[in-house]
Coordinates of C-alpha atoms in Angstrom, one line a residue:
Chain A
X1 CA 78.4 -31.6 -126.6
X2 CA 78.5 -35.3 -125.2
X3 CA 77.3 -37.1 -127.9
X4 CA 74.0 -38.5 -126.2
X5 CA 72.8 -35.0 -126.4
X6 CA 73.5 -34.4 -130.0
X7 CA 72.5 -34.6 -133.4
X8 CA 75.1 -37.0 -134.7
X9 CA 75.5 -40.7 -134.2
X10 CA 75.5 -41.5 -130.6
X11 CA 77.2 -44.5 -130.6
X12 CA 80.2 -43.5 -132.5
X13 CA 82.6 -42.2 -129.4
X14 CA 81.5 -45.1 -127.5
X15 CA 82.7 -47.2 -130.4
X16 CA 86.3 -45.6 -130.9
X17 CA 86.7 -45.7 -127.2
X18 CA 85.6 -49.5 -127.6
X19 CA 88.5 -51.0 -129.9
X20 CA 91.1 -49.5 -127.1
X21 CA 92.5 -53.1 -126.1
X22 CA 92.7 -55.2 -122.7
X23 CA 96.7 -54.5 -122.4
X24 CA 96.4 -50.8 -122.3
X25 CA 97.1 -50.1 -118.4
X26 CA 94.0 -48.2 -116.4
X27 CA 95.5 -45.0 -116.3
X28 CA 96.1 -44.9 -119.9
X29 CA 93.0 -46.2 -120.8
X30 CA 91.6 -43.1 -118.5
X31 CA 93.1 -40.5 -120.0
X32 CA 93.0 -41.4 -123.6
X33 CA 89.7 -42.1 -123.1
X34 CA 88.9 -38.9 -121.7
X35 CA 91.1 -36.9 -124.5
X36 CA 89.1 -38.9 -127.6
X37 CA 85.8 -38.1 -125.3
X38 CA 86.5 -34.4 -125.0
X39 CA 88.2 -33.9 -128.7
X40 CA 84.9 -35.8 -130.2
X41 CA 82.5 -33.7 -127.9
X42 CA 84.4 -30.3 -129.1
X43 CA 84.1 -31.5 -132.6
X44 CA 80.3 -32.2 -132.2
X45 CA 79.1 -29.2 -130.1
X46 CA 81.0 -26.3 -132.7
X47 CA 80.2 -28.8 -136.0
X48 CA 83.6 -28.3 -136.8
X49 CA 84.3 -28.1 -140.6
X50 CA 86.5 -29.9 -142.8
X51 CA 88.5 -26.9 -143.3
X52 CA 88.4 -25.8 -139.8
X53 CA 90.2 -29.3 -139.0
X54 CA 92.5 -29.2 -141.9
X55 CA 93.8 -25.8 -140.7
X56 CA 94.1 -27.2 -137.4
X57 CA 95.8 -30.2 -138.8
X58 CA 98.3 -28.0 -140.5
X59 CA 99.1 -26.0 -137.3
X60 CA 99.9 -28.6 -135.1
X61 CA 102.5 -30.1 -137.9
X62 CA 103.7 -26.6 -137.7
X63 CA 104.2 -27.1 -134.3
X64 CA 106.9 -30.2 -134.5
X65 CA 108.5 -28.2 -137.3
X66 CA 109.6 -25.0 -135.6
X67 CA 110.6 -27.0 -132.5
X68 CA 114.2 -28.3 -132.2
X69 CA 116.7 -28.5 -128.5
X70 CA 116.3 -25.0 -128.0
X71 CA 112.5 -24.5 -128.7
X72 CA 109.7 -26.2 -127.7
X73 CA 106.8 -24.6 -129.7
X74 CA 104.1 -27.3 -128.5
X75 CA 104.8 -26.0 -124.9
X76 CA 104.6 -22.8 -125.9
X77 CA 101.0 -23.5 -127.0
X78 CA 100.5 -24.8 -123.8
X79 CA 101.4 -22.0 -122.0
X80 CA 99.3 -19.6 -124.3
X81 CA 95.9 -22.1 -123.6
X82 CA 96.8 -21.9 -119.8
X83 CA 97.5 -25.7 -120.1
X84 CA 100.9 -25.3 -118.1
X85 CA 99.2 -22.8 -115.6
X86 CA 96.6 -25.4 -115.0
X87 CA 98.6 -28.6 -114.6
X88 CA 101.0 -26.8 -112.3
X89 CA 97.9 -25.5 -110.1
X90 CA 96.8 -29.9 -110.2
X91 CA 100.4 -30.9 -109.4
X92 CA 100.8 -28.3 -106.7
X93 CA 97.2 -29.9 -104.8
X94 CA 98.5 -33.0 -106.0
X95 CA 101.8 -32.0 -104.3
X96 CA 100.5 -30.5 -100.9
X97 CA 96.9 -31.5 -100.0
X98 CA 97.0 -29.7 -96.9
X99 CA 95.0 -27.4 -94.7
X100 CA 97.8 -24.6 -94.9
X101 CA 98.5 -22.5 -98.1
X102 CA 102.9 -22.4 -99.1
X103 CA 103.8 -19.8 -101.3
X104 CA 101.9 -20.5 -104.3
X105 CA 103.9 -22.5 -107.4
X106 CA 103.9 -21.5 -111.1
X107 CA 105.3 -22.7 -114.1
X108 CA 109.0 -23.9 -115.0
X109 CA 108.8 -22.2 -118.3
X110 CA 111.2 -23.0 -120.7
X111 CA 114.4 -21.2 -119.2
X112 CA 115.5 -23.3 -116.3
X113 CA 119.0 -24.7 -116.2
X114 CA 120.4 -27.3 -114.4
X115 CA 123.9 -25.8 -114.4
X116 CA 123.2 -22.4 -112.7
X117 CA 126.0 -22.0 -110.5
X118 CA 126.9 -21.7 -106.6
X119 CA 127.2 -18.1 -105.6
X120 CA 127.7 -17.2 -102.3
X121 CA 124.9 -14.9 -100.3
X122 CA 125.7 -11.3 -100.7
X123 CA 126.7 -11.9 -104.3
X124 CA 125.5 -10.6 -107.2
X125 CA 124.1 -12.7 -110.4
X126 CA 124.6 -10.0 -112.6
X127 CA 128.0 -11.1 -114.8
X128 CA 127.3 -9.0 -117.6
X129 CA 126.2 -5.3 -118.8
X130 CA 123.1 -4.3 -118.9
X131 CA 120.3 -1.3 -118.9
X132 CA 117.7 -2.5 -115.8
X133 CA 118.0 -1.5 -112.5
X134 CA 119.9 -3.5 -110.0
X135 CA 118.0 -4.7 -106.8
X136 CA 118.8 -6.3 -103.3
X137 CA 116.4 -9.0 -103.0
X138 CA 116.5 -10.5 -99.3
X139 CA 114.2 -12.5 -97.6
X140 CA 114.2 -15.9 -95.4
X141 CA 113.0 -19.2 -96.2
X142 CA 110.4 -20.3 -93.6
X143 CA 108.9 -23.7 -92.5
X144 CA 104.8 -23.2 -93.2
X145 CA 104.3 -25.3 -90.2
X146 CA 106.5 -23.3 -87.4
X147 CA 106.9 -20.3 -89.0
X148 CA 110.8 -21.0 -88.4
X149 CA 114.1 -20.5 -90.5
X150 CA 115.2 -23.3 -92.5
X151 CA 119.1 -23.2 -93.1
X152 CA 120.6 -24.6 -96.0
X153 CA 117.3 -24.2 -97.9
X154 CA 118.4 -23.6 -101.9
X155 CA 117.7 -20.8 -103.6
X156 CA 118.1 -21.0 -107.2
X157 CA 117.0 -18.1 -109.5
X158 CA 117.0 -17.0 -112.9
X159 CA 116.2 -13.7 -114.9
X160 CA 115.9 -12.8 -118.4
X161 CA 118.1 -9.2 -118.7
X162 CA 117.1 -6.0 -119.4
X163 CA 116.8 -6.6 -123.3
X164 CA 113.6 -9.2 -122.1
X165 CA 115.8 -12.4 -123.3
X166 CA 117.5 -14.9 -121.0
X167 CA 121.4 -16.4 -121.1
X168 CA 120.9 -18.9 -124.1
X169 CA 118.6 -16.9 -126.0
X170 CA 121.1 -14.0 -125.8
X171 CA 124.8 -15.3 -126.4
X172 CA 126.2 -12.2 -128.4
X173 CA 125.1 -10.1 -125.2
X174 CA 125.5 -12.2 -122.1
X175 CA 128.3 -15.2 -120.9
X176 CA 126.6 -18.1 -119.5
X177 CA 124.8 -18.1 -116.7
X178 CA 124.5 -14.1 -116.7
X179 CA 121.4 -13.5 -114.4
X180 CA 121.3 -17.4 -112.5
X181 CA 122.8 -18.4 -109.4
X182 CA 121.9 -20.7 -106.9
X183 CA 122.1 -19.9 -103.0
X184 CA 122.3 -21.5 -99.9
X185 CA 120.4 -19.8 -96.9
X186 CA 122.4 -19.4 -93.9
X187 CA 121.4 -20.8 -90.4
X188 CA 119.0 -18.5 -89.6
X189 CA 116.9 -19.4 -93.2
X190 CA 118.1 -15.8 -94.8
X191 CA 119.1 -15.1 -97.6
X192 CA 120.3 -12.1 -99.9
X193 CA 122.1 -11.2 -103.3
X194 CA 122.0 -8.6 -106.0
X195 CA 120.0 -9.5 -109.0
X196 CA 117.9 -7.0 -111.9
X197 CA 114.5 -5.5 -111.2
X198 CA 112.7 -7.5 -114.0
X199 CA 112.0 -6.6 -117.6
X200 CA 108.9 -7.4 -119.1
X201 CA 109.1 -9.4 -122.3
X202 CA 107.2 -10.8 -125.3
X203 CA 106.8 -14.3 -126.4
X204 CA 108.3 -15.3 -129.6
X205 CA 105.7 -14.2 -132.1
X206 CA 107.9 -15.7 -135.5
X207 CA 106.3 -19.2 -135.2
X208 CA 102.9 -20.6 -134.6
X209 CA 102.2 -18.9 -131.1
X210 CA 102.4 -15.5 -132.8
X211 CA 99.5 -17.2 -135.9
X212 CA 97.5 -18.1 -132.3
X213 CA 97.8 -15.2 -130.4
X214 CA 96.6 -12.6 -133.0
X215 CA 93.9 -15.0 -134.0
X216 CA 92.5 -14.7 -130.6
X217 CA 93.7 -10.5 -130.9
X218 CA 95.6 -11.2 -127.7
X219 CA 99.5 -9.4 -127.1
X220 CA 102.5 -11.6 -126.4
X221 CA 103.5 -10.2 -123.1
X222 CA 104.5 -11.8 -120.1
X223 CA 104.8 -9.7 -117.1
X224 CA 108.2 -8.8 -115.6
X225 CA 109.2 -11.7 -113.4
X226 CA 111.5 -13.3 -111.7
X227 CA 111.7 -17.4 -111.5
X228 CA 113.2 -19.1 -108.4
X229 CA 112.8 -22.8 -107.1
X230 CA 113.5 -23.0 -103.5
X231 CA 114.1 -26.3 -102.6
X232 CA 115.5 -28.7 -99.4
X233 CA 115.7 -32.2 -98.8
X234 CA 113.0 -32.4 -95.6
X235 CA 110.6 -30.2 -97.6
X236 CA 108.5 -30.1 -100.5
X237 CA 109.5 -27.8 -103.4
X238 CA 108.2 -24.6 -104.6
X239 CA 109.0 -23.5 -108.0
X240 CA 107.5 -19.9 -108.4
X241 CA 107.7 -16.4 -109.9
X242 CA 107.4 -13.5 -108.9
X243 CA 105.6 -10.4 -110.5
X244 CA 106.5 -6.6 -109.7
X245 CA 103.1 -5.0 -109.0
X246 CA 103.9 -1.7 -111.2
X247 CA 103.5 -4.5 -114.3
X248 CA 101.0 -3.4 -116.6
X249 CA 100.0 -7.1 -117.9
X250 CA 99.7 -8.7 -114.4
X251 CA 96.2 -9.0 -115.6
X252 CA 96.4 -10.1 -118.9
X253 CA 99.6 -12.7 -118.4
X254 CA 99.8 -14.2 -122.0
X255 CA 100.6 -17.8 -119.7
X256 CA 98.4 -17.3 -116.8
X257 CA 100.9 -17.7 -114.0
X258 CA 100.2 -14.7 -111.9
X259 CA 99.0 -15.2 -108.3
X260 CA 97.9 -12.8 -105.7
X261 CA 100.6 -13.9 -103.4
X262 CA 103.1 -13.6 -106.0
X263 CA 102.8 -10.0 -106.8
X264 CA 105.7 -8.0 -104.9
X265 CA 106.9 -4.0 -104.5
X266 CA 110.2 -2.5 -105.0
X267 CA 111.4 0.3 -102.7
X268 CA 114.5 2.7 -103.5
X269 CA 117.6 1.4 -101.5
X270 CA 120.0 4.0 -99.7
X271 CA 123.3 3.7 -98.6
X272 CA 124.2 1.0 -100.8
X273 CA 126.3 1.6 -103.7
X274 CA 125.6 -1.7 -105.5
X275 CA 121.8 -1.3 -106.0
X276 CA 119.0 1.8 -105.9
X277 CA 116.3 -0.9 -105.6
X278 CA 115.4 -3.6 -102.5
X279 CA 113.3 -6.4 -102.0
X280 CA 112.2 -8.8 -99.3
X281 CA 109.9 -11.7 -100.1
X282 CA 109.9 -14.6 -97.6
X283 CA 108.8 -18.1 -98.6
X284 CA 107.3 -20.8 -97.2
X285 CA 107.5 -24.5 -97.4
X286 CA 105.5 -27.8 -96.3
X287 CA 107.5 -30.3 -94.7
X288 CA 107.5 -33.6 -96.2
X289 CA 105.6 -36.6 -94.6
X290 CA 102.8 -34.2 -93.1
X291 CA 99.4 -36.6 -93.9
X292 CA 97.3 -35.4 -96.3
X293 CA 94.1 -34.2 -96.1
X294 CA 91.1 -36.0 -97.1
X295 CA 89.5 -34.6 -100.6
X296 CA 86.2 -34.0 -98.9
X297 CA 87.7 -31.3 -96.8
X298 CA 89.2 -29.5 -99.3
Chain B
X1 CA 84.9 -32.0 -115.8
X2 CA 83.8 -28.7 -116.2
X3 CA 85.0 -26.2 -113.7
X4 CA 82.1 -25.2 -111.5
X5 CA 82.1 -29.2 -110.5
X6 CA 86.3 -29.9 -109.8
X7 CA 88.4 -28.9 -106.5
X8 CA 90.7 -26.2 -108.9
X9 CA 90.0 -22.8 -109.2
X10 CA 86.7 -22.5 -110.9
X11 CA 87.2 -19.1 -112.6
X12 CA 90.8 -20.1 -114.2
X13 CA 89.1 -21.1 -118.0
X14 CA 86.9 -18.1 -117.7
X15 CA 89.5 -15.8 -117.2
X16 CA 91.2 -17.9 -120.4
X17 CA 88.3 -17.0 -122.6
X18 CA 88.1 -13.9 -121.3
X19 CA 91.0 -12.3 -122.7
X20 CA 90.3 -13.2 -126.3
X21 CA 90.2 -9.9 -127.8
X22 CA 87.5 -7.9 -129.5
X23 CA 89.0 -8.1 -132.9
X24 CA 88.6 -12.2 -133.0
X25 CA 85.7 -13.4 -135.7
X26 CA 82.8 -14.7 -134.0
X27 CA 83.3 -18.1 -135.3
X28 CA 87.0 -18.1 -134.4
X29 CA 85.9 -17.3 -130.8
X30 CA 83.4 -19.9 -130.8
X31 CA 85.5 -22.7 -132.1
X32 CA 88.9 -21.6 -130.1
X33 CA 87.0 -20.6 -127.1
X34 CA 85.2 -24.6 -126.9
X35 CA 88.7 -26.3 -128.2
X36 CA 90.4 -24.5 -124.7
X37 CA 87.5 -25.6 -122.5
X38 CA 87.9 -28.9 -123.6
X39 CA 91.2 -29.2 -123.4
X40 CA 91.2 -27.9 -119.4
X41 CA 88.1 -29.9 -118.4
X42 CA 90.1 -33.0 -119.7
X43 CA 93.1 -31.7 -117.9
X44 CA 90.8 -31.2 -114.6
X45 CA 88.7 -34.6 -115.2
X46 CA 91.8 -36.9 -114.9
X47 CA 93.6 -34.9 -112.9
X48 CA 96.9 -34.7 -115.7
X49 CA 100.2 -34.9 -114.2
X50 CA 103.2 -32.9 -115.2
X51 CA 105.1 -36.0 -116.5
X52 CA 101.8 -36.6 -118.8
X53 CA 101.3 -33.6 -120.3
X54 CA 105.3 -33.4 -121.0
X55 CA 104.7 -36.5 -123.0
X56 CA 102.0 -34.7 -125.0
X57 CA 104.3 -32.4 -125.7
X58 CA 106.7 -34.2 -126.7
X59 CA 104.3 -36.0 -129.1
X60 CA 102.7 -33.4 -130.7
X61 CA 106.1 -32.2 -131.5
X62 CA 107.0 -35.7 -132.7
X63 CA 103.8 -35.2 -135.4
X64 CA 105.3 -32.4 -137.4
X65 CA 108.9 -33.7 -137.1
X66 CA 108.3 -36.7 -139.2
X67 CA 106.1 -34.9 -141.4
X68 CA 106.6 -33.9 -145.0
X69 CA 105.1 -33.1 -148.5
X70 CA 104.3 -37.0 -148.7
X71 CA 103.3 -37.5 -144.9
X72 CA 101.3 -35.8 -142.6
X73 CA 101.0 -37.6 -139.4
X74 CA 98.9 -35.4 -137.5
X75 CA 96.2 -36.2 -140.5
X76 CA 96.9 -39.9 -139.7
X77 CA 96.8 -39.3 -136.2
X78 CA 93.6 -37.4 -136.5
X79 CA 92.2 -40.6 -138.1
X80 CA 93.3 -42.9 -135.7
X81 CA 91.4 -40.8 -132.5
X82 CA 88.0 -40.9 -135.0
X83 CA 88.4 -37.3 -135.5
X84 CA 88.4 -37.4 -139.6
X85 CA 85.6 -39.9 -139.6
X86 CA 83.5 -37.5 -137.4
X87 CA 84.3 -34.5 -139.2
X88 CA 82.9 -35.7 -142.2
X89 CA 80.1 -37.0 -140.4
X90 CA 79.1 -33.6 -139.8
X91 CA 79.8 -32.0 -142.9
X92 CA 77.7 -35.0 -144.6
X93 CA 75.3 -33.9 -142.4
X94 CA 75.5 -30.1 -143.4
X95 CA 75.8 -30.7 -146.8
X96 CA 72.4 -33.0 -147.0
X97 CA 70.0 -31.6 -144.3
X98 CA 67.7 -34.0 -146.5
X99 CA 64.6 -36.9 -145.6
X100 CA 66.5 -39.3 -147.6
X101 CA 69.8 -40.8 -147.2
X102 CA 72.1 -41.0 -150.1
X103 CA 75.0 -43.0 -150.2
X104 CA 77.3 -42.9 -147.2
X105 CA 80.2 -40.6 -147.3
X106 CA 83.8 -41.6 -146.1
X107 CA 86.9 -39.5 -145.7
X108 CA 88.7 -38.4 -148.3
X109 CA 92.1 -40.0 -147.0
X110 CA 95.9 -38.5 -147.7
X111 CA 95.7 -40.8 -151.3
X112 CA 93.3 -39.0 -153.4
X113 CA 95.4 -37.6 -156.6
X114 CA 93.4 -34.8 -159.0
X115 CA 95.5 -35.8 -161.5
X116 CA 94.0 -39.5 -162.1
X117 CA 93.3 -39.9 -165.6
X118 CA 90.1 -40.2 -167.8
X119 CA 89.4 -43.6 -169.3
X120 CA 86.8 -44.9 -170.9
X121 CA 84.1 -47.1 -170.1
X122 CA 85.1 -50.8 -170.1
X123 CA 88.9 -49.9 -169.7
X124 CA 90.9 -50.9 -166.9
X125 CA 92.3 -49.2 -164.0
X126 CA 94.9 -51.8 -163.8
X127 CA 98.4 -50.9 -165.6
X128 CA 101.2 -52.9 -163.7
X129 CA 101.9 -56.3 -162.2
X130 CA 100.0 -57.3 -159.5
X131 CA 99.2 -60.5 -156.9
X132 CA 94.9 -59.5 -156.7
X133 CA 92.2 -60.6 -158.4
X134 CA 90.7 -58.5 -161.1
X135 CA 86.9 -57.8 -160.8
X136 CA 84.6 -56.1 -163.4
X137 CA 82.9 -53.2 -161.8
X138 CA 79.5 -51.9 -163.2
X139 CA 76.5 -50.2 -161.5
X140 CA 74.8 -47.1 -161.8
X141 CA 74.8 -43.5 -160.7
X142 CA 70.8 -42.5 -159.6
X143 CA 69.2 -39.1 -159.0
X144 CA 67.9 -39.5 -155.1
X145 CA 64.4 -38.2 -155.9
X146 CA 63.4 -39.5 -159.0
X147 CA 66.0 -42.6 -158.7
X148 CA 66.2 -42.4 -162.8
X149 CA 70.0 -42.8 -163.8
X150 CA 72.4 -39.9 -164.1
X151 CA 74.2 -39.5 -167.5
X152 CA 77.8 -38.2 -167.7
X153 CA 78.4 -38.0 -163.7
X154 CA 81.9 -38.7 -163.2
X155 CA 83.1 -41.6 -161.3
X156 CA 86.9 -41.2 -159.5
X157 CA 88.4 -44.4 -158.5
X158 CA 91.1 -45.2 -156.1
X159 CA 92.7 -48.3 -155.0
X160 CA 96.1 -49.5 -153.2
X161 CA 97.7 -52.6 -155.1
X162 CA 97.7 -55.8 -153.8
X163 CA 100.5 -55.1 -151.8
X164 CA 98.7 -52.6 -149.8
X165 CA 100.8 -49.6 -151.6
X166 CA 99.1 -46.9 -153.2
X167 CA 101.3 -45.4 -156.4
X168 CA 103.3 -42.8 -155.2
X169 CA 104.1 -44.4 -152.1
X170 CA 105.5 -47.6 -154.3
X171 CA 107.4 -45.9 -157.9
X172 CA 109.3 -49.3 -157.7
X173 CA 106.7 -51.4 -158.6
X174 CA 103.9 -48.8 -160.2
X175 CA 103.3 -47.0 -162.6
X176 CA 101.8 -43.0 -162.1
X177 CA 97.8 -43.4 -162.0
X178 CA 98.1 -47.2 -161.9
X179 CA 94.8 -48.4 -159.9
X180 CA 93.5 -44.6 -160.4
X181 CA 90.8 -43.5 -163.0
X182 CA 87.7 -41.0 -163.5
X183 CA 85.1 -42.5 -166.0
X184 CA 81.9 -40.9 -167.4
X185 CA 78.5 -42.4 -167.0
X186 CA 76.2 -42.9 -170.1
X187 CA 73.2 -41.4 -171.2
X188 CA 71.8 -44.0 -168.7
X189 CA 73.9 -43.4 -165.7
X190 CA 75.7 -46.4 -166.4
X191 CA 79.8 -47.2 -165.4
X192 CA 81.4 -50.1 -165.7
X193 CA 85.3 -50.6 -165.7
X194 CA 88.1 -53.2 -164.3
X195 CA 90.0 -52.9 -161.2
X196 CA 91.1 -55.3 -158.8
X197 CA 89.3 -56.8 -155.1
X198 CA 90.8 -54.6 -152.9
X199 CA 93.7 -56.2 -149.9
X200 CA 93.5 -54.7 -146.3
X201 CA 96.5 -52.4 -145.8
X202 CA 98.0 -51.4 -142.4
X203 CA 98.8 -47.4 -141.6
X204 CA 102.8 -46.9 -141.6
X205 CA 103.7 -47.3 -137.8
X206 CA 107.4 -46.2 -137.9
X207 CA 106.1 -42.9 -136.7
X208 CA 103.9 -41.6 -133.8
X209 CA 100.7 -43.0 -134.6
X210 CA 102.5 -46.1 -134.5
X211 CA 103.3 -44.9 -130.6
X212 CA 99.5 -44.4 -130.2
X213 CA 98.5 -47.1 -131.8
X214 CA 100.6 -49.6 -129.5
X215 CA 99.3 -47.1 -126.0
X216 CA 96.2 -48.5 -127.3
X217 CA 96.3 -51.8 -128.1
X218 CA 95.2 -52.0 -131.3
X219 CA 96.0 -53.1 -134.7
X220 CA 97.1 -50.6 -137.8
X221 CA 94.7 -52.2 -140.3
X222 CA 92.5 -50.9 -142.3
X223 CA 89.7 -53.1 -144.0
X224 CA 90.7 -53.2 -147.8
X225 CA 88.6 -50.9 -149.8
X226 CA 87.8 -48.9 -152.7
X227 CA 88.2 -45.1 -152.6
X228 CA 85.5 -43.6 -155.0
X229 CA 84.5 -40.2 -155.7
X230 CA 80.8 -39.3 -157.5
X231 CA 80.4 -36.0 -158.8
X232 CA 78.0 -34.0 -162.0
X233 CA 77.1 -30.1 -161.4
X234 CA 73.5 -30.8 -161.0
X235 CA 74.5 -32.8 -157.6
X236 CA 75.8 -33.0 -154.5
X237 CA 78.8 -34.9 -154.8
X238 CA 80.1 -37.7 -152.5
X239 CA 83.1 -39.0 -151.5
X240 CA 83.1 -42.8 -150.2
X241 CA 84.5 -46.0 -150.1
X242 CA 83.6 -49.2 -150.4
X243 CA 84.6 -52.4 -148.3
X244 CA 84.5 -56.3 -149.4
X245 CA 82.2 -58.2 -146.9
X246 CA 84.7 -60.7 -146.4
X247 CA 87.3 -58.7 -144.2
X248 CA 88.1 -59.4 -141.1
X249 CA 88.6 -55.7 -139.8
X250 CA 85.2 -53.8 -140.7
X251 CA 84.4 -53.9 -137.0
X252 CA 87.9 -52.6 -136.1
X253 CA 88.8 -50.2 -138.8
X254 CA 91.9 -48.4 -137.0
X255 CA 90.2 -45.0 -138.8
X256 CA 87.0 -45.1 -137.8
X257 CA 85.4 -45.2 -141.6
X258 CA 82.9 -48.5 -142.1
X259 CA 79.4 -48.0 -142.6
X260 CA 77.1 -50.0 -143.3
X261 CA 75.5 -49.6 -146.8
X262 CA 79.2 -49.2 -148.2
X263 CA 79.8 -52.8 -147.2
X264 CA 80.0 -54.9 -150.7
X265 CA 80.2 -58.3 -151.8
X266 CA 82.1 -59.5 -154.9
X267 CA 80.8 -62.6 -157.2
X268 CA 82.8 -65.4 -159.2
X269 CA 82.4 -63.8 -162.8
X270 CA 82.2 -66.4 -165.7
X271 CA 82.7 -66.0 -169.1
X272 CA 85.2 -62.9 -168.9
X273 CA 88.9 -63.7 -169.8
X274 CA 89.6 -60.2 -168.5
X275 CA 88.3 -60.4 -165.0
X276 CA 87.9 -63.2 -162.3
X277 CA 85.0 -61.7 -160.3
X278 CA 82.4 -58.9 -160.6
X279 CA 81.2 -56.5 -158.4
X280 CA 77.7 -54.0 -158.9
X281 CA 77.4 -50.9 -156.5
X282 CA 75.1 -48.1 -157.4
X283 CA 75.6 -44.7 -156.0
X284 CA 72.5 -42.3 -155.2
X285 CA 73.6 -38.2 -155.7
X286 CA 71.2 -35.5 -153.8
X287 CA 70.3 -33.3 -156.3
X288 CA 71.8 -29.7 -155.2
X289 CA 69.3 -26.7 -154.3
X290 CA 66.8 -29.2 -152.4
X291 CA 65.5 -27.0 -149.9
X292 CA 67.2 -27.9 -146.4
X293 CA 64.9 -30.1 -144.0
X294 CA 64.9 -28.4 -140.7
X295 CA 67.3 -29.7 -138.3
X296 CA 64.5 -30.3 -136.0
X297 CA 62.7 -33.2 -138.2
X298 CA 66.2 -34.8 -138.7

């Protein structure tokens, strides 16, 4: 609780926030601030105990000491809290500020690559074996203001295989870039390639996200998902997943990413030979420039 | 702010704490369930970017990374932001729940060694070379209630030398133990010994509290200070330190730890070819199995 309100010294938040000095610029003056403010009030409305802080202590070292250039354990933490889920959702009003709703954004997650490479619509990103189901996806990217096509919009995507574990994770199983591709849609805003219907996976439970998550007696599953960014230079970004419906976590996302408008359906395909499954899923982006929105009318 | 009062969805944190499972101990709920409603009001009060919270990230990685069995920066860190200081507030307050104030408690700090060892009264702490000034140190150890002296209590003494070093961060110039001892009181409560006026001391900033430190403008130092430790089985013991009147950072200490009645003053000593200057401090011990005040009176 704010420390007016409680039973310890009510001047003692006001004073560590005091000593913060005159060449600290305002923004990081305000969220400092706000961060000491908000760890002191936690600390003061649960009377947190020494050992309570201690084991904290101790699992946030852990944190630094699992990580290295391949895993980021303090983001994963993040995503487990919801923190990621709820900057992105900040970001994206940040971002848009509009009367109209784009296809809604979600996390990066930890699996991006700048180096997916250029395939060519119609291809597949599958390069390597597998045991999932292979799925047209097709769909057009639209303009949220016309409703109209925009060509040379890029489509980049990326996939964990059917074993639940992504390129890098996975090198005795899959070449690089197995399961990413980038896409250019054609003049007409289409596009359409062969990709897997998604696996469902779990988070790495070996490190500190595993102590956290059975602490709070919570599984490690994210639901099956696909990750694309759609991007073009006269429009603003969307970076997004989406969720097959048949997913039994969709609820109970151990990140919090899933959206309504993100949730999509797989049909049986016929009369192709390269897939059983389809897709369509059309998105929409704001075009850059278009005045905000005053807060008020939000 | 909390969520019912921002612009983002207002049922994202519920739908956090929701999905704690049934197995989690009440308090573990409590605590986790206020830490992750902190942490997202934060995020929602001042609006964190992406780019921010990426550099949170990246320093709460940083804390474990430079970590070690001699170092644990998230400890330092944790004193730096006032959380240490606090914590011990409210276990001081737990622990008393009395009318009357004993002496002040302080954190414990990362210097404390169990394996200090006993001398006898008169002795000195002081084993190696030093630049300080050696003070005699006498005073008693009184019984709250009945203020009559306590007779073999033990008094644990810490110090840094006067270059700011405690031993084991310094086996160049000291000795194991130098500037550490635990000393009985007599039949009268009484303890007297040598040490040396403590010098001011700033926290190592060749690591990330250095980098938070610097974001907020202020200075490293510590005020100079005595760690002591009273303990006897019939009382409550309490850990403190005391400060010399003279320094110029009591109003500033970068952890948060100053209080008032642990502010001392040292006196030109004559007539001692041991010591230059004296110093008295008694220490008042709540007797343990005092029935609790309620926290309503307090």
């Amino acid at each position: 609780m704010a420390a007016s309100q409680s039973r310890f010294d009510p001047k003692f938040t006001e004073h560590v926030l005091s000593i913060i000095g005159p060449n600290t610029p305002p923004r990081t003056r305000t969220v400092m601030s706000a961060l000491i403010r908000h760890i002191h009030d936690f600390a003061r409305e649960v009377e947190l105990t020494t050992e309570e802080w201690m084991m904290g202590v101790h699992f946030i070292n852990s944190l630094g000491q699992i990580s290295d250039s391949k895993r980021n354990e303090t983001h994963r933490i993040c995503d487990v809290i919801g923190l990621e889920s709820l900057v992105d959702e900040i970001a994206h009003k940040h971002a848009l500020e509009t009367e109209e709703v784009p296809t809604s954004s979600s996390i990066l997650g930890p699996f991006w690559s700048p180096n997916a490479p250029w395939r060519n619509l119609g291809d597949s990103i599958i390069q390597d074996p597998h045991q999932g189901q292979v799925s047209l996806f097709r769909g057009k990217v639209l303009d949220l203001v016309t409703g109209k096509g925009i060509s040379n919009a890029v489509v980049d995507i990326w996939q964990a295989s059917s074993n639940g574990k992504y390129d890098f994770q996975d090198p005795e199983n899959q070449t690089d870039n197995n399961l990413r591709g980038k896409f250019k849609t054609d003049e007409d805003g289409n596009y359409w390639f062969y990709c897997l219907k998604p696996t469902a996976y779990s988070l790495p439970t070996d490190g500190p996200a595993g102590v956290l998550l059975n602490l709070l007696d919570r599984h490690a599953w994210r639901p099956a998902h696909i990750h694309m960014m759609i991007s073009h230079g006269d429009y603003k970004p969307v970076t997004t997943q989406l969720y097959p419906d048949d997913d039994p976590n969709l609820e109970t996302d151990t990140v919090f990413a899933v959206k309504d408008d993100l949730i999509i359906h797989f049909d049986p395909l016929e009369g192709d030979s390269n897939a059983e499954l389809k897709l369509e899923y059309n998105f929409k982006l704001a075009p850059k420039g278009k005045p905000p929105v005053e807060r008020a009318q939000l």
